PDB file of C-alpha atoms in Angstrom:
ATOM      1  CA  UNK A   1      -7.788  22.411  10.425  1.00 61.00           C
ATOM      2  CA  UNK A   2      -8.185  24.491   7.373  1.00 61.00           C
ATOM      3  CA  UNK A   3      -9.101  27.502   9.636  1.00 64.00           C
ATOM      4  CA  UNK A   4      -6.030  27.020  11.961  1.00 63.00           C
ATOM      5  CA  UNK A   5      -4.057  27.170   8.713  1.00 64.00           C
ATOM      6  CA  UNK A   6      -5.994  30.176   7.711  1.00 68.00           C
ATOM      7  CA  UNK A   7      -7.310  28.478   4.502  1.00 70.00           C
ATOM      8  CA  UNK A   8     -10.913  28.940   3.090  1.00 73.00           C
ATOM      9  CA  UNK A   9     -13.014  26.423   5.479  1.00 75.00           C
ATOM     10  CA  UNK A  10     -15.778  25.686   2.831  1.00 80.00           C
ATOM     11  CA  UNK A  11     -17.108  22.218   2.137  1.00 81.00           C
ATOM     12  CA  UNK A  12     -15.143  22.125  -1.129  1.00 82.00           C
ATOM     13  CA  UNK A  13     -12.021  23.134   0.365  1.00 79.00           C
ATOM     14  CA  UNK A  14     -12.405  20.521   2.924  1.00 79.00           C
ATOM     15  CA  UNK A  15     -13.258  17.781   0.274  1.00 82.00           C
ATOM     16  CA  UNK A  16      -9.854  19.224  -1.852  1.00 84.00           C
ATOM     17  CA  UNK A  17      -7.834  18.738   1.047  1.00 79.00           C
ATOM     18  CA  UNK A  18      -8.920  15.275   2.001  1.00 83.00           C
ATOM     19  CA  UNK A  19      -8.783  14.377  -1.632  1.00 89.00           C
ATOM     20  CA  UNK A  20      -4.939  15.979  -1.651  1.00 86.00           C
ATOM     21  CA  UNK A  21      -4.116  14.139   1.655  1.00 85.00           C
ATOM     22  CA  UNK A  22      -5.508  10.753   0.154  1.00 90.00           C
ATOM     23  CA  UNK A  23      -3.204  11.441  -2.991  1.00 90.00           C
ATOM     24  CA  UNK A  24      -0.180  12.067  -0.827  1.00 87.00           C
ATOM     25  CA  UNK A  25      -0.737   8.983   1.256  1.00 88.00           C
ATOM     26  CA  UNK A  26      -1.170   6.877  -1.968  1.00 91.00           C
ATOM     27  CA  UNK A  27       2.466   8.512  -3.364  1.00 90.00           C
ATOM     28  CA  UNK A  28       4.109   7.688  -0.291  1.00 87.00           C
ATOM     29  CA  UNK A  29       2.988   4.116  -0.151  1.00 89.00           C
ATOM     30  CA  UNK A  30       3.890   3.740  -3.895  1.00 90.00           C
ATOM     31  CA  UNK A  31       7.380   4.921  -3.190  1.00 90.00           C
ATOM     32  CA  UNK A  32       7.587   3.515   0.033  1.00 88.00           C
ATOM     33  CA  UNK A  33       8.111   6.647   1.797  1.00 84.00           C
ATOM     34  CA  UNK A  34       7.590   6.722   5.690  1.00 83.00           C
ATOM     35  CA  UNK A  35       7.154   9.668   8.021  1.00 78.00           C
ATOM     36  CA  UNK A  36       9.108   9.693  11.331  1.00 83.00           C
ATOM     37  CA  UNK A  37       7.783  11.481  14.160  1.00 84.00           C
ATOM     38  CA  UNK A  38      10.631  13.802  13.969  1.00 86.00           C
ATOM     39  CA  UNK A  39       9.592  14.862  10.291  1.00 84.00           C
ATOM     40  CA  UNK A  40       6.234  15.774  11.658  1.00 80.00           C
ATOM     41  CA  UNK A  41       7.529  17.601  14.534  1.00 82.00           C
ATOM     42  CA  UNK A  42       9.577  19.742  12.246  1.00 87.00           C
ATOM     43  CA  UNK A  43       6.417  20.661   9.973  1.00 81.00           C
ATOM     44  CA  UNK A  44       4.563  21.574  13.243  1.00 79.00           C
ATOM     45  CA  UNK A  45       7.251  24.006  14.225  1.00 84.00           C
ATOM     46  CA  UNK A  46       7.501  25.074  10.539  1.00 84.00           C
ATOM     47  CA  UNK A  47       3.778  26.123  10.382  1.00 79.00           C
ATOM     48  CA  UNK A  48       3.617  27.461  14.047  1.00 79.00           C
ATOM     49  CA  UNK A  49       6.548  29.772  13.432  1.00 83.00           C
ATOM     50  CA  UNK A  50       4.857  31.130  10.120  1.00 81.00           C
ATOM     51  CA  UNK A  51       1.705  31.773  11.959  1.00 78.00           C
ATOM     52  CA  UNK A  52       3.695  33.475  14.734  1.00 80.00           C
ATOM     53  CA  UNK A  53       2.759  31.223  17.408  1.00 77.00           C
ATOM     54  CA  UNK A  54       4.649  28.751  19.822  1.00 77.00           C
ATOM     55  CA  UNK A  55       4.436  25.215  18.620  1.00 74.00           C
ATOM     56  CA  UNK A  56       2.332  24.049  21.635  1.00 72.00           C
ATOM     57  CA  UNK A  57      -0.111  27.093  21.208  1.00 69.00           C
ATOM     58  CA  UNK A  58      -0.599  26.075  17.604  1.00 63.00           C
ATOM     59  CA  UNK A  59      -1.153  22.603  18.530  1.00 62.00           C
ATOM     60  CA  UNK A  60      -3.675  23.547  21.173  1.00 61.00           C
ATOM     61  CA  UNK A  61      -5.793  25.302  18.558  1.00 55.00           C
ATOM     62  CA  UNK A  62      -5.930  21.993  16.471  1.00 56.00           C
ATOM     63  CA  UNK A  63      -7.680  20.487  19.464  1.00 54.00           C
ATOM     64  CA  UNK A  64     -10.133  23.462  19.961  1.00 52.00           C
ATOM     65  CA  UNK A  65     -13.526  22.990  18.283  1.00 51.00           C
ATOM     66  CA  UNK A  66     -14.134  25.807  15.548  1.00 44.00           C
TER      67      UNK A  66
END
């Protein structure tokens, strides 16, 4: 995932990303925030546009082993 987002794909970067994700989930639960599928879809479209890719093509990159 880090490589797809063009971020460093080192072990430390992966650990930091997982740690950050875990903190975000804890905060969401703490404040009762829930994500809808439409929220996730909008974020995928946003990231794909930033990378100048079609959202389906970007999603395909996520399933490709790096």
